[in-house]
Coordinates of N, CA, C and O in Angstrom, one line a residue:
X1 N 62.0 92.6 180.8 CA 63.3 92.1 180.4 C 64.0 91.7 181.7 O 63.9 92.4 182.7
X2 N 64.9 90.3 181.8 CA 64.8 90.0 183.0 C 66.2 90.3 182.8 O 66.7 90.4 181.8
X3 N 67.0 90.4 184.6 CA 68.5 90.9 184.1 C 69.0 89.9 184.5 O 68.6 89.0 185.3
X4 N 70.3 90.0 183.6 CA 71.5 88.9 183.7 C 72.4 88.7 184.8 O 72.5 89.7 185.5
X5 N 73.0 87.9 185.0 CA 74.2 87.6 186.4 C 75.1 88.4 185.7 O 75.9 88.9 186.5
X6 N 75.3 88.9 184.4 CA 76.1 90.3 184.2 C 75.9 91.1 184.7 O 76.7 91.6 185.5
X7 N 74.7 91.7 184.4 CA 74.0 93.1 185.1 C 73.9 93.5 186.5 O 74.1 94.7 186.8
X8 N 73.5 92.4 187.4 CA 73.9 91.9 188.8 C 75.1 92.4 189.0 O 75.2 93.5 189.4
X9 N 76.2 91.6 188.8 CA 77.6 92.0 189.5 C 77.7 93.1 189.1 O 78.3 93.7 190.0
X10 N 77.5 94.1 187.9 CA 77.7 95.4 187.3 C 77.6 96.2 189.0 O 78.4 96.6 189.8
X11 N 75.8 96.0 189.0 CA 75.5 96.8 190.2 C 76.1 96.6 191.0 O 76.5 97.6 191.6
X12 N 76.4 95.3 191.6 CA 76.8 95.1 192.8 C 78.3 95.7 192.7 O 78.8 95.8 193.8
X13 N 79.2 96.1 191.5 CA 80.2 96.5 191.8 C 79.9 97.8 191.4 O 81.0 98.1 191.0
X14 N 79.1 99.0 191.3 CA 79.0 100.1 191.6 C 78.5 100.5 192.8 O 78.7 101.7 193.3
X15 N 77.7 99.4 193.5 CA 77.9 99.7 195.4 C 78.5 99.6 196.0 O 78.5 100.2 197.0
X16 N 79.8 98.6 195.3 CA 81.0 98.6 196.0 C 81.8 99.6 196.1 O 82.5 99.8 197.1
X17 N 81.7 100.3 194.8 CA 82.6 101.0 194.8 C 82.1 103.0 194.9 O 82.6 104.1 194.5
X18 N 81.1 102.6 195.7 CA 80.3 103.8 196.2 C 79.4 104.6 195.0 O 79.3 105.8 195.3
X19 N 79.0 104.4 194.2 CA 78.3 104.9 193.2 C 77.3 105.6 193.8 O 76.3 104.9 194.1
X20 N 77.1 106.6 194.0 CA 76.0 107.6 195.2 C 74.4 107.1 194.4 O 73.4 106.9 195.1
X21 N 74.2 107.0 192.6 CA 73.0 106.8 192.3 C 72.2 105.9 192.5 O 71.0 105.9 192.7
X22 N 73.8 104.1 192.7 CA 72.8 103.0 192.6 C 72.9 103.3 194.2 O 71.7 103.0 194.4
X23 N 73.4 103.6 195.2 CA 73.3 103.5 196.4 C 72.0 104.1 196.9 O 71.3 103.7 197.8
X24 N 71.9 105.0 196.3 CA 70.2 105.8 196.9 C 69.1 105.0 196.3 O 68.0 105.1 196.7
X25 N 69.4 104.1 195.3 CA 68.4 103.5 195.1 C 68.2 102.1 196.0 O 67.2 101.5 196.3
X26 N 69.3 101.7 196.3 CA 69.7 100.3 197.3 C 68.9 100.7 198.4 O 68.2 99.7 198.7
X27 N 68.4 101.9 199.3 CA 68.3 102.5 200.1 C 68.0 104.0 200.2 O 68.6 105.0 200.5
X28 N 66.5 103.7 199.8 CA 66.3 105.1 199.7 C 65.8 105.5 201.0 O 65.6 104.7 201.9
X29 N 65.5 107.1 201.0 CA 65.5 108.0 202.4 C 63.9 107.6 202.6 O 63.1 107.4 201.6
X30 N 63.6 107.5 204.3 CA 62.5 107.2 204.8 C 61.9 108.6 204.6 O 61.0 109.0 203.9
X31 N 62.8 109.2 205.3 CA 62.2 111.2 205.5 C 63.4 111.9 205.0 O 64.5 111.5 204.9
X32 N 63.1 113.1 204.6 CA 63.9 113.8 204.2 C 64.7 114.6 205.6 O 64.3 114.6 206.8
X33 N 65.9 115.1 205.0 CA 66.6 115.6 206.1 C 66.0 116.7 206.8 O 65.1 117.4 206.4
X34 N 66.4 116.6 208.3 CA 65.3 117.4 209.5 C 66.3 118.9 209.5 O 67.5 118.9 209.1
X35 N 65.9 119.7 209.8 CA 66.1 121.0 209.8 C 66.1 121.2 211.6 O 66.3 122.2 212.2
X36 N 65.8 120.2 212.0 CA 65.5 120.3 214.0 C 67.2 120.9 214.3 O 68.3 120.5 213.8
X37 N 67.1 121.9 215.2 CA 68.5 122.3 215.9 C 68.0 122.6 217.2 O 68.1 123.8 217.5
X38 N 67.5 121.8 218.2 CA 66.4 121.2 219.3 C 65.5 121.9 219.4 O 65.1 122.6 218.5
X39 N 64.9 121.7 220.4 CA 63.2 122.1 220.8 C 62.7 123.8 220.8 O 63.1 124.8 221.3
X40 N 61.9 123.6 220.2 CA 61.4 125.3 220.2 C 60.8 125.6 221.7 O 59.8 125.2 222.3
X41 N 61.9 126.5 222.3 CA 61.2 126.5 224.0 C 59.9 126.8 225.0 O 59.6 126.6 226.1
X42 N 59.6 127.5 223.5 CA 57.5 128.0 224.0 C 57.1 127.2 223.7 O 56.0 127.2 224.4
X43 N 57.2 126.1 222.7 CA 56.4 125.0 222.2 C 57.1 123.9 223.3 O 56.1 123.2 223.7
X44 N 57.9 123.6 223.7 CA 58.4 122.8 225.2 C 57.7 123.1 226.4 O 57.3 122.2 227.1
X45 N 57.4 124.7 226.8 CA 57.0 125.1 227.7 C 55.3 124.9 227.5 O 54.5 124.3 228.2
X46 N 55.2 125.4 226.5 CA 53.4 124.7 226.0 C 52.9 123.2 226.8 O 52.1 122.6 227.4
X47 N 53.7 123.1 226.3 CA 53.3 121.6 226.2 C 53.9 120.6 227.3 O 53.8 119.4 227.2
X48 N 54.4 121.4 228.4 CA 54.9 120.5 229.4 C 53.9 121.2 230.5 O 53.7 120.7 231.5
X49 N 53.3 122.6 230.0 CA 51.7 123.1 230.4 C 50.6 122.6 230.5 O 49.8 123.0 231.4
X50 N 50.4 121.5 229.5 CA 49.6 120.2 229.3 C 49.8 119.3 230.1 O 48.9 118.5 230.2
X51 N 50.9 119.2 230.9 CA 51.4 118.1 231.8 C 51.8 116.7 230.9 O 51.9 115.6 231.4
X52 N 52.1 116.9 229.6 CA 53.0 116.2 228.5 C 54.8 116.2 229.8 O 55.2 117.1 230.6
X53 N 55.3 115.3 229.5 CA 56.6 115.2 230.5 C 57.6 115.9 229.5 O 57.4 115.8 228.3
X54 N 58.7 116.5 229.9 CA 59.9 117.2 229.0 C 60.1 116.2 227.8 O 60.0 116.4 226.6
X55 N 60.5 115.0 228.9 CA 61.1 114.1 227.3 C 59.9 113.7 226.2 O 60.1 113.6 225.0
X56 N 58.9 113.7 226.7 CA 57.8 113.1 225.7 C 57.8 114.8 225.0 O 58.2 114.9 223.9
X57 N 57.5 115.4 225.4 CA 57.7 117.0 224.3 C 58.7 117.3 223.4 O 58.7 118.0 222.3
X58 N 59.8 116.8 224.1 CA 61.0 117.2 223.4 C 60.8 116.0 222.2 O 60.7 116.5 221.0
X59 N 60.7 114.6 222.3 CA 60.5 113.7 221.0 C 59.4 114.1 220.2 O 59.5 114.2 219.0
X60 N 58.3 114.3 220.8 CA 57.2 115.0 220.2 C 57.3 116.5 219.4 O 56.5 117.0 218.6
X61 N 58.2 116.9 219.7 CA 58.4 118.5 218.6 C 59.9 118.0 218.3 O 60.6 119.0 218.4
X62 N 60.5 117.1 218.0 CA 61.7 116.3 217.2 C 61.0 115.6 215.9 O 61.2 115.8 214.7
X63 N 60.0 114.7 216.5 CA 59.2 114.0 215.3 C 58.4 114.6 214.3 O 58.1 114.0 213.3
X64 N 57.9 116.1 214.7 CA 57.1 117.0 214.3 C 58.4 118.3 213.6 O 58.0 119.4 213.7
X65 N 59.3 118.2 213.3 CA 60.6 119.3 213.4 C 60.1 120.7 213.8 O 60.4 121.7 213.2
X66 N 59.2 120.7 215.2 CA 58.6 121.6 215.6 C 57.9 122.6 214.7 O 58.1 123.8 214.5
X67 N 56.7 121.6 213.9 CA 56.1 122.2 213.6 C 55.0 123.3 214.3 O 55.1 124.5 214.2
X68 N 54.2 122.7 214.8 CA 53.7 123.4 216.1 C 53.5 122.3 217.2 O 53.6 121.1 217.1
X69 N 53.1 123.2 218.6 CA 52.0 122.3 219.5 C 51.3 121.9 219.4 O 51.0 121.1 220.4
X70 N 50.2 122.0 218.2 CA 49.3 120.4 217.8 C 49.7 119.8 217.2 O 49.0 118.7 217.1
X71 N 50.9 119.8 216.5 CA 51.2 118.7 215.9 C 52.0 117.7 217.0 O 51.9 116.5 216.9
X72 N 52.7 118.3 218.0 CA 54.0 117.7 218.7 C 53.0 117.2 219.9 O 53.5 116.2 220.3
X73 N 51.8 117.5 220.6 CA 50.9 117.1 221.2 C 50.6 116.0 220.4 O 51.2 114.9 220.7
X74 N 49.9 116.0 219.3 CA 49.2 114.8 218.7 C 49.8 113.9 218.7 O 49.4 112.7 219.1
X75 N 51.1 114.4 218.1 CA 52.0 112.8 217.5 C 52.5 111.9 219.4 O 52.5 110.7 219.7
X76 N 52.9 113.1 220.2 CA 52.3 112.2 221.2 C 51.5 111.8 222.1 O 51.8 111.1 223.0
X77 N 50.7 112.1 222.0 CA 49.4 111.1 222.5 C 49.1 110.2 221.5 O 48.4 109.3 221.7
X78 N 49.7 110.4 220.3 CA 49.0 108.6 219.3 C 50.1 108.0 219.2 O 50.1 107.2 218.3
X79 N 51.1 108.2 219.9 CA 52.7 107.3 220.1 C 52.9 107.3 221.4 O 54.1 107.6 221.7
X80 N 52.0 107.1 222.6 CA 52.5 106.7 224.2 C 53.0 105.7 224.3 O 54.0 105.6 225.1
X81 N 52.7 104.8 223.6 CA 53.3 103.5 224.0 C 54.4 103.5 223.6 O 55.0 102.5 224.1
X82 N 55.5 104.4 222.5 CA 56.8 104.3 222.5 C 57.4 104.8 223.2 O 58.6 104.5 223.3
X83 N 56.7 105.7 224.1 CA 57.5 107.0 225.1 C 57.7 106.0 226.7 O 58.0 106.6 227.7
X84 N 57.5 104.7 226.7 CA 57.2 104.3 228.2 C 58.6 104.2 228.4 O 59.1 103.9 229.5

């Protein structure tokens, strides 16, 4: 069913007017919300043990919501090239 230039402005005037349902659909979430309240400090200290640099650990257990040190290791060494 194909929609109408009615149905159009409908929506476009419940984005206007902040409609939270059609808005989450306009733009839905990449990731769900992070639970991160900064770096876990044994998992920073781990991993700057590695000779990983602060900032690359600290983004690396941000991107991981510090799940562990293999994960915050992995994701950076397979994302260096964002860290330059």
């Amino acid at each position: 069913m194909a929609e109408t230039p009615t149905d159009a402005k409908k929506d476009l005037s419940q984005i206007m007017s902040g409609s939270s349902e059609i808005v989450e659909q306009a733009h839905p979430r990449a990731r769900s919300k992070s639970k991160y309240d900064g770096p876990n400090e044994e998992f920073l200290q781990m991993l700057m043990n590695l000779g990983i640099s602060r900032n690359a650990a600290e983004k690396g257990l941000f991107m991981t919501d510090n799940s562990s040190v293999d994960a915050a290791a992995s994701w950076v060494l397979d994302n260096q090239h964002y860290l330059i």
